[in-house]
Amino acid sequence: MPNTSAASNGAIPFDPRRHLPDPAAIESQARLALAEDLGDGDLTASLLPADQHSRVELITREPATLSGCAWFDEVFRLLDPEVGIRWEAADGDRIHPGQRICVLEGRSRALLTGERTAMNYLQTLSGTATLARRYADSVADLPVLLLDTRKTLPGLRAQQKYAVLCGGCHNHRLGLFDVILIKENHILAAGSIQAALTAARTQHPGVEVEIEVESLDELETALAAGGRIVLLDNFPLEAMRRAVAMNAGRARLEASGGINLETLRAIAETGVDRISVGALTKDVRAVDLSMRFLTL
């Protein structure tokens, strides 16, 4: 299960029904994925009789955290609504080598045509969830939120952010439209931290605002200007500890910059509230899954 300490820090516990993207979005995404693979038709699958049926099982060859079942389902639904899928694991579950994840039955052509597209979704999103789970497990006893970033695979933003939730971590902003994150260049363009924060509050009242700082002096300036979420960019550990002491609960502090599994624990122990990790979605290795055709 996701890290309960983080949940007590204001995060919503993971529920696949609540966090799954809109079904219309899943359908659109699956259609695009099928189109790039299918083109004018599956020439190889057409060699089989149209009425031939098969039974297929999907297994994992390695330990992982499962994610992407809805996209897997949608691929086969679009190809043939009569394909039946019985899941034996759910998004967010830890799965183990040799474990059967689901069984499919239906027309052989549809099963073969959809195999790669459906597995690409499940392998990639499970890879994202599996990495997120490793990060979440490493600080599960500490009251810190682990956040993803916008460093996602092109075209897979919503899917990967959902997978991060499956792995027990949490989402930062979805894009440039839902949260204001004022970074170094924004501050330079605005003229000062105070000017940037004032513009954000004036032009977009009610929108969450976060501001990036690169030194303890800039942190004090941001706090004095009323900053409520402050990103500590590439702060050394000692500077983070001093930042937490200076802050004294006035704002939520977020650590960011080159964070990995080796450095994560020490950063979390400084007392920061949040840690954003680009690696959650950009350093992903697909999980090794296998679809095996069985006799009916």
mmCIF file of C-alpha atoms in Angstrom:
data_model
loop_
_atom_site.group_PDB
_atom_site.id
_atom_site.type_symbol
_atom_site.label_atom_id
_atom_site.label_comp_id
_atom_site.label_asym_id
_atom_site.label_seq_id
_atom_site.Cartn_x
_atom_site.Cartn_y
_atom_site.Cartn_z
ATOM 1 C CA MET A 1 0.000 0.000 0.000
ATOM 2 C CA PRO A 2 1.110 3.610 -0.454
ATOM 3 C CA ASN A 3 3.125 5.243 2.279
ATOM 4 C CA THR A 4 0.781 6.077 5.179
ATOM 5 C CA SER A 5 3.111 8.706 6.615
ATOM 6 C CA ALA A 6 2.807 10.653 3.378
ATOM 7 C CA ALA A 7 -0.973 10.242 3.435
ATOM 8 C CA SER A 8 -1.037 11.894 6.855
ATOM 9 C CA ASN A 9 0.845 14.834 5.343
ATOM 10 C CA GLY A 10 -2.093 15.837 3.170
ATOM 11 C CA ALA A 11 -1.905 13.321 0.317
ATOM 12 C CA ILE A 12 -4.969 11.448 -0.921
ATOM 13 C CA PRO A 13 -4.526 7.663 -0.475
ATOM 14 C CA PHE A 14 -4.313 5.871 -3.814
ATOM 15 C CA ASP A 15 -7.594 4.541 -5.188
ATOM 16 C CA PRO A 16 -7.438 3.393 -8.841
ATOM 17 C CA ARG A 17 -11.117 4.245 -9.358
ATOM 18 C CA ARG A 18 -10.590 7.817 -8.156
ATOM 19 C CA HIS A 19 -7.276 8.501 -9.845
ATOM 20 C CA LEU A 20 -7.779 6.780 -13.209
ATOM 21 C CA PRO A 21 -7.954 9.265 -16.117
ATOM 22 C CA ASP A 22 -11.295 9.823 -17.827
ATOM 23 C CA PRO A 23 -12.440 6.810 -19.901
ATOM 24 C CA ALA A 24 -12.696 9.014 -22.996
ATOM 25 C CA ALA A 25 -9.034 9.963 -22.595
ATOM 26 C CA ILE A 26 -8.033 6.318 -22.201
ATOM 27 C CA GLU A 27 -9.940 5.438 -25.383
ATOM 28 C CA SER A 28 -8.293 8.270 -27.332
ATOM 29 C CA GLN A 29 -4.822 7.299 -26.121
ATOM 30 C CA ALA A 30 -5.363 3.629 -26.970
ATOM 31 C CA ARG A 31 -6.639 4.523 -30.453
ATOM 32 C CA LEU A 32 -3.493 6.530 -31.167
ATOM 33 C CA ALA A 33 -1.270 3.718 -29.917
ATOM 34 C CA LEU A 34 -3.084 1.167 -32.080
ATOM 35 C CA ALA A 35 -2.953 3.407 -35.142
ATOM 36 C CA GLU A 36 0.834 3.653 -35.111
ATOM 37 C CA ASP A 37 1.118 -0.154 -34.952
ATOM 38 C CA LEU A 38 -1.840 -1.280 -37.053
ATOM 39 C CA GLY A 39 -1.758 1.099 -40.006
ATOM 40 C CA ASP A 40 -3.980 -0.361 -42.749
ATOM 41 C CA GLY A 41 -4.238 -3.740 -41.024
ATOM 42 C CA ASP A 42 -2.370 -6.609 -39.392
ATOM 43 C CA LEU A 43 -1.025 -8.606 -42.354
ATOM 44 C CA THR A 44 0.316 -11.454 -40.229
ATOM 45 C CA ALA A 45 -2.807 -11.988 -38.114
ATOM 46 C CA SER A 46 -4.888 -12.068 -41.308
ATOM 47 C CA LEU A 47 -3.276 -15.439 -42.107
ATOM 48 C CA LEU A 48 -5.435 -17.024 -39.381
ATOM 49 C CA PRO A 49 -9.087 -18.034 -39.875
ATOM 50 C CA ALA A 50 -11.388 -15.179 -38.868
ATOM 51 C CA ASP A 51 -13.412 -17.412 -36.540
ATOM 52 C CA GLN A 52 -10.471 -19.036 -34.726
ATOM 53 C CA HIS A 53 -10.521 -18.502 -30.943
ATOM 54 C CA SER A 54 -7.660 -18.692 -28.448
ATOM 55 C CA ARG A 55 -7.020 -18.510 -24.741
ATOM 56 C CA VAL A 56 -4.029 -16.494 -23.535
ATOM 57 C CA GLU A 57 -2.397 -15.903 -20.170
ATOM 58 C CA LEU A 58 -0.207 -12.972 -19.196
ATOM 59 C CA ILE A 59 2.573 -13.579 -16.682
ATOM 60 C CA THR A 60 5.360 -11.506 -15.181
ATOM 61 C CA ARG A 61 8.949 -12.694 -15.295
ATOM 62 C CA GLU A 62 10.148 -10.347 -12.555
ATOM 63 C CA PRO A 63 8.914 -8.646 -9.376
ATOM 64 C CA ALA A 64 7.020 -5.444 -10.120
ATOM 65 C CA THR A 65 4.137 -3.172 -9.201
ATOM 66 C CA LEU A 66 1.276 -3.435 -11.672
ATOM 67 C CA SER A 67 -0.114 -0.428 -13.542
ATOM 68 C CA GLY A 68 -1.978 0.160 -16.794
ATOM 69 C CA CYS A 69 -4.786 -2.397 -16.738
ATOM 70 C CA ALA A 70 -7.351 0.047 -18.132
ATOM 71 C CA TRP A 71 -5.228 0.819 -21.212
ATOM 72 C CA PHE A 72 -4.572 -2.890 -21.734
ATOM 73 C CA ASP A 73 -8.324 -3.543 -21.593
ATOM 74 C CA GLU A 74 -9.117 -0.674 -23.941
ATOM 75 C CA VAL A 75 -6.756 -1.885 -26.665
ATOM 76 C CA PHE A 76 -8.584 -5.195 -26.912
ATOM 77 C CA ARG A 77 -12.022 -3.586 -26.524
ATOM 78 C CA LEU A 78 -11.322 -1.389 -29.545
ATOM 79 C CA LEU A 79 -10.140 -4.349 -31.613
ATOM 80 C CA ASP A 80 -12.912 -6.736 -30.579
ATOM 81 C CA PRO A 81 -15.429 -6.007 -27.795
ATOM 82 C CA GLU A 82 -16.026 -9.739 -27.431
ATOM 83 C CA VAL A 83 -12.536 -10.429 -26.095
ATOM 84 C CA GLY A 84 -12.878 -11.436 -22.446
ATOM 85 C CA ILE A 85 -10.230 -10.485 -19.869
ATOM 86 C CA ARG A 86 -10.145 -11.876 -16.336
ATOM 87 C CA TRP A 87 -7.689 -10.049 -14.096
ATOM 88 C CA GLU A 88 -5.975 -11.830 -11.232
ATOM 89 C CA ALA A 89 -4.121 -8.701 -10.047
ATOM 90 C CA ALA A 90 -4.987 -5.004 -9.950
ATOM 91 C CA ASP A 91 -3.213 -1.701 -10.420
ATOM 92 C CA GLY A 92 -1.030 -0.993 -7.403
ATOM 93 C CA ASP A 93 -0.531 -4.678 -6.556
ATOM 94 C CA ARG A 94 2.959 -6.084 -6.080
ATOM 95 C CA ILE A 95 3.425 -8.975 -8.501
ATOM 96 C CA HIS A 96 6.026 -11.731 -8.415
ATOM 97 C CA PRO A 97 8.023 -13.759 -10.993
ATOM 98 C CA GLY A 98 5.894 -16.423 -12.638
ATOM 99 C CA GLN A 99 2.632 -14.925 -11.369
ATOM 100 C CA ARG A 100 -0.317 -14.983 -13.755
ATOM 101 C CA ILE A 101 -1.752 -11.488 -14.075
ATOM 102 C CA CYS A 102 -4.727 -12.095 -16.332
ATOM 103 C CA VAL A 103 -6.330 -14.537 -18.775
ATOM 104 C CA LEU A 104 -7.784 -13.502 -22.139
ATOM 105 C CA GLU A 105 -10.174 -15.379 -24.407
ATOM 106 C CA GLY A 106 -11.426 -14.379 -27.831
ATOM 107 C CA ARG A 107 -10.724 -14.321 -31.538
ATOM 108 C CA SER A 108 -7.099 -15.169 -32.237
ATOM 109 C CA ARG A 109 -6.683 -12.326 -34.716
ATOM 110 C CA ALA A 110 -7.637 -9.670 -32.160
ATOM 111 C CA LEU A 111 -5.477 -11.231 -29.460
ATOM 112 C CA LEU A 112 -2.428 -11.278 -31.719
ATOM 113 C CA THR A 113 -3.016 -7.809 -33.159
ATOM 114 C CA GLY A 114 -3.433 -6.187 -29.759
ATOM 115 C CA GLU A 115 -0.684 -8.087 -27.970
ATOM 116 C CA ARG A 116 2.208 -5.652 -28.472
ATOM 117 C CA THR A 117 0.252 -2.405 -28.041
ATOM 118 C CA ALA A 118 -1.466 -3.635 -24.888
ATOM 119 C CA MET A 119 1.773 -4.976 -23.436
ATOM 120 C CA ASN A 120 3.654 -1.775 -24.275
ATOM 121 C CA TYR A 121 1.231 0.079 -22.029
ATOM 122 C CA LEU A 122 1.354 -2.467 -19.234
ATOM 123 C CA GLN A 123 5.139 -2.934 -19.319
ATOM 124 C CA THR A 124 5.924 0.800 -19.428
ATOM 125 C CA LEU A 125 3.396 1.885 -16.816
ATOM 126 C CA SER A 126 4.284 -1.023 -14.547
ATOM 127 C CA GLY A 127 7.924 -0.008 -14.958
ATOM 128 C CA THR A 128 7.019 3.498 -13.806
ATOM 129 C CA ALA A 129 4.991 2.161 -10.866
ATOM 130 C CA THR A 130 7.737 -0.272 -9.894
ATOM 131 C CA LEU A 131 10.357 2.474 -9.733
ATOM 132 C CA ALA A 132 7.973 4.721 -7.791
ATOM 133 C CA ARG A 133 7.399 1.869 -5.326
ATOM 134 C CA ARG A 134 11.144 1.554 -4.702
ATOM 135 C CA TYR A 135 11.325 5.250 -3.874
ATOM 136 C CA ALA A 136 8.199 5.168 -1.698
ATOM 137 C CA ASP A 137 9.400 2.114 0.234
ATOM 138 C CA SER A 138 12.733 3.757 1.012
ATOM 139 C CA VAL A 139 11.101 6.583 3.013
ATOM 140 C CA ALA A 140 7.828 4.933 4.031
ATOM 141 C CA ASP A 141 8.479 5.656 7.725
ATOM 142 C CA LEU A 142 9.046 9.388 7.194
ATOM 143 C CA PRO A 143 6.399 12.148 6.846
ATOM 144 C CA VAL A 144 7.470 13.311 3.385
ATOM 145 C CA LEU A 145 5.677 13.411 0.036
ATOM 146 C CA LEU A 146 7.545 12.085 -3.000
ATOM 147 C CA LEU A 147 6.424 13.904 -6.139
ATOM 148 C CA ASP A 148 6.882 13.306 -9.840
ATOM 149 C CA THR A 149 7.712 16.084 -12.332
ATOM 150 C CA ARG A 150 6.904 17.016 -15.944
ATOM 151 C CA LYS A 151 9.846 14.891 -17.148
ATOM 152 C CA THR A 152 7.536 12.283 -18.670
ATOM 153 C CA LEU A 153 7.716 10.323 -21.916
ATOM 154 C CA PRO A 154 6.082 12.400 -24.681
ATOM 155 C CA GLY A 155 2.427 11.469 -25.069
ATOM 156 C CA LEU A 156 2.363 9.501 -21.814
ATOM 157 C CA ARG A 157 1.979 12.311 -19.260
ATOM 158 C CA ALA A 158 -1.382 11.299 -17.759
ATOM 159 C CA GLN A 159 -0.578 7.592 -17.967
ATOM 160 C CA GLN A 160 2.788 7.873 -16.202
ATOM 161 C CA LYS A 161 1.441 10.179 -13.516
ATOM 162 C CA TYR A 162 -1.266 7.601 -12.821
ATOM 163 C CA ALA A 163 1.438 4.911 -12.629
ATOM 164 C CA VAL A 164 3.371 7.017 -10.100
ATOM 165 C CA LEU A 165 0.285 6.908 -7.865
ATOM 166 C CA CYS A 166 0.076 3.129 -8.311
ATOM 167 C CA GLY A 167 3.624 2.946 -6.953
ATOM 168 C CA GLY A 168 2.837 4.910 -3.805
ATOM 169 C CA CYS A 169 4.284 8.295 -4.771
ATOM 170 C CA HIS A 170 2.356 11.462 -5.606
ATOM 171 C CA ASN A 171 1.762 13.932 -8.420
ATOM 172 C CA HIS A 172 3.171 17.420 -8.778
ATOM 173 C CA ARG A 173 1.424 19.640 -11.323
ATOM 174 C CA LEU A 174 0.062 17.924 -14.416
ATOM 175 C CA GLY A 175 1.334 20.650 -16.729
ATOM 176 C CA LEU A 176 1.878 24.375 -17.085
ATOM 177 C CA PHE A 177 -1.828 25.113 -16.652
ATOM 178 C CA ASP A 178 -2.784 23.875 -13.186
ATOM 179 C CA VAL A 179 -0.076 25.153 -10.790
ATOM 180 C CA ILE A 180 2.256 28.152 -10.962
ATOM 181 C CA LEU A 181 5.911 27.225 -10.477
ATOM 182 C CA ILE A 182 8.106 30.329 -10.541
ATOM 183 C CA LYS A 183 11.663 29.366 -11.460
ATOM 184 C CA GLU A 184 14.937 31.255 -11.826
ATOM 185 C CA ASN A 185 14.235 32.645 -15.299
ATOM 186 C CA HIS A 186 10.721 33.732 -14.319
ATOM 187 C CA ILE A 187 12.195 35.651 -11.372
ATOM 188 C CA LEU A 188 14.812 37.301 -13.589
ATOM 189 C CA ALA A 189 12.150 38.282 -16.122
ATOM 190 C CA ALA A 190 9.825 39.637 -13.402
ATOM 191 C CA GLY A 191 12.629 41.558 -11.684
ATOM 192 C CA SER A 192 12.491 40.004 -8.216
ATOM 193 C CA ILE A 193 10.992 37.241 -6.094
ATOM 194 C CA GLN A 194 8.493 39.731 -4.617
ATOM 195 C CA ALA A 195 7.428 40.961 -8.069
ATOM 196 C CA ALA A 196 6.964 37.430 -9.386
ATOM 197 C CA LEU A 197 4.872 36.355 -6.394
ATOM 198 C CA THR A 198 2.761 39.505 -6.557
ATOM 199 C CA ALA A 199 2.064 38.993 -10.257
ATOM 200 C CA ALA A 200 1.069 35.376 -9.658
ATOM 201 C CA ARG A 201 -1.387 36.257 -6.899
ATOM 202 C CA THR A 202 -2.838 39.196 -8.810
ATOM 203 C CA GLN A 203 -3.296 37.485 -12.157
ATOM 204 C CA HIS A 204 -4.256 34.013 -10.932
ATOM 205 C CA PRO A 205 -5.939 34.242 -7.527
ATOM 206 C CA GLY A 206 -6.821 30.864 -6.097
ATOM 207 C CA VAL A 207 -4.136 29.002 -8.064
ATOM 208 C CA GLU A 208 -1.411 27.214 -6.069
ATOM 209 C CA VAL A 209 1.911 29.063 -6.343
ATOM 210 C CA GLU A 210 5.372 27.598 -5.754
ATOM 211 C CA ILE A 211 8.629 29.516 -6.046
ATOM 212 C CA GLU A 212 12.138 28.176 -6.583
ATOM 213 C CA VAL A 213 15.103 29.485 -4.571
ATOM 214 C CA GLU A 214 18.814 28.729 -4.883
ATOM 215 C CA SER A 215 20.179 30.016 -1.563
ATOM 216 C CA LEU A 216 19.212 30.624 2.041
ATOM 217 C CA ASP A 217 19.081 34.366 1.365
ATOM 218 C CA GLU A 218 16.575 33.781 -1.438
ATOM 219 C CA LEU A 219 14.587 31.502 0.859
ATOM 220 C CA GLU A 220 14.294 34.266 3.461
ATOM 221 C CA THR A 221 13.210 36.692 0.746
ATOM 222 C CA ALA A 222 10.560 34.258 -0.512
ATOM 223 C CA LEU A 223 9.233 33.655 2.998
ATOM 224 C CA ALA A 224 9.112 37.377 3.749
ATOM 225 C CA ALA A 225 7.190 37.880 0.502
ATOM 226 C CA GLY A 226 4.591 35.361 1.644
ATOM 227 C CA GLY A 227 5.722 32.308 -0.295
ATOM 228 C CA ARG A 228 3.770 29.275 0.881
ATOM 229 C CA ILE A 229 5.487 26.554 -1.169
ATOM 230 C CA VAL A 230 9.213 26.954 -1.754
ATOM 231 C CA LEU A 231 11.370 24.703 -3.912
ATOM 232 C CA LEU A 232 14.959 24.320 -2.683
ATOM 233 C CA ASP A 233 16.901 23.843 -5.904
ATOM 234 C CA ASN A 234 20.040 21.692 -5.560
ATOM 235 C CA PHE A 235 20.595 22.607 -1.893
ATOM 236 C CA PRO A 236 23.377 20.659 -0.106
ATOM 237 C CA LEU A 237 22.172 18.652 2.902
ATOM 238 C CA GLU A 238 23.410 21.107 5.510
ATOM 239 C CA ALA A 239 21.746 23.995 3.697
ATOM 240 C CA MET A 240 18.499 22.008 3.625
ATOM 241 C CA ARG A 241 18.690 21.474 7.374
ATOM 242 C CA ARG A 242 19.243 25.193 7.899
ATOM 243 C CA ALA A 243 16.370 25.958 5.521
ATOM 244 C CA VAL A 244 14.010 23.771 7.567
ATOM 245 C CA ALA A 245 15.097 25.527 10.761
ATOM 246 C CA MET A 246 14.715 28.994 9.182
ATOM 247 C CA ASN A 247 11.315 28.139 7.774
ATOM 248 C CA ALA A 248 9.883 27.090 11.163
ATOM 249 C CA GLY A 249 6.706 25.837 9.523
ATOM 250 C CA ARG A 250 5.895 29.040 7.609
ATOM 251 C CA ALA A 251 5.854 27.313 4.206
ATOM 252 C CA ARG A 252 6.026 23.866 2.706
ATOM 253 C CA LEU A 253 9.576 23.140 1.580
ATOM 254 C CA GLU A 254 10.312 20.975 -1.440
ATOM 255 C CA ALA A 255 13.742 19.563 -2.274
ATOM 256 C CA SER A 256 14.612 19.067 -5.940
ATOM 257 C CA GLY A 257 17.584 18.527 -8.201
ATOM 258 C CA GLY A 258 19.408 15.329 -9.185
ATOM 259 C CA ILE A 259 17.777 13.193 -6.494
ATOM 260 C CA ASN A 260 18.145 9.412 -6.718
ATOM 261 C CA LEU A 261 17.669 6.352 -4.527
ATOM 262 C CA GLU A 262 21.125 6.754 -3.029
ATOM 263 C CA THR A 263 20.539 10.350 -1.871
ATOM 264 C CA LEU A 264 16.803 10.220 -1.140
ATOM 265 C CA ARG A 265 16.832 9.009 2.457
ATOM 266 C CA ALA A 266 19.279 11.618 3.721
ATOM 267 C CA ILE A 267 17.310 14.384 2.028
ATOM 268 C CA ALA A 268 14.038 13.178 3.548
ATOM 269 C CA GLU A 269 15.649 13.133 7.001
ATOM 270 C CA THR A 270 16.411 16.876 6.796
ATOM 271 C CA GLY A 271 12.738 17.526 7.504
ATOM 272 C CA VAL A 272 11.624 18.900 4.130
ATOM 273 C CA ASP A 273 7.943 18.389 3.400
ATOM 274 C CA ARG A 274 8.210 17.289 -0.224
ATOM 275 C CA ILE A 275 10.801 15.865 -2.593
ATOM 276 C CA SER A 276 10.341 16.007 -6.366
ATOM 277 C CA VAL A 277 12.110 13.318 -8.381
ATOM 278 C CA GLY A 278 12.386 13.517 -12.166
ATOM 279 C CA ALA A 279 13.757 9.967 -12.296
ATOM 280 C CA LEU A 280 10.327 8.544 -11.414
ATOM 281 C CA THR A 281 9.126 9.056 -14.982
ATOM 282 C CA LYS A 282 12.221 9.606 -17.105
ATOM 283 C CA ASP A 283 14.509 6.774 -15.951
ATOM 284 C CA VAL A 284 12.037 3.967 -16.569
ATOM 285 C CA ARG A 285 12.745 0.376 -17.598
ATOM 286 C CA ALA A 286 9.832 -1.691 -18.893
ATOM 287 C CA VAL A 287 8.785 -4.676 -16.788
ATOM 288 C CA ASP A 288 9.378 -8.090 -18.393
ATOM 289 C CA LEU A 289 5.937 -9.563 -19.129
ATOM 290 C CA SER A 290 4.967 -12.472 -21.378
ATOM 291 C CA MET A 291 1.739 -13.432 -23.152
ATOM 292 C CA ARG A 292 1.424 -17.167 -23.759
ATOM 293 C CA PHE A 293 -1.165 -18.713 -26.049
ATOM 294 C CA LEU A 294 -2.852 -21.799 -24.588
ATOM 295 C CA THR A 295 -5.075 -24.447 -26.129
ATOM 296 C CA LEU A 296 -8.809 -24.001 -25.641
#
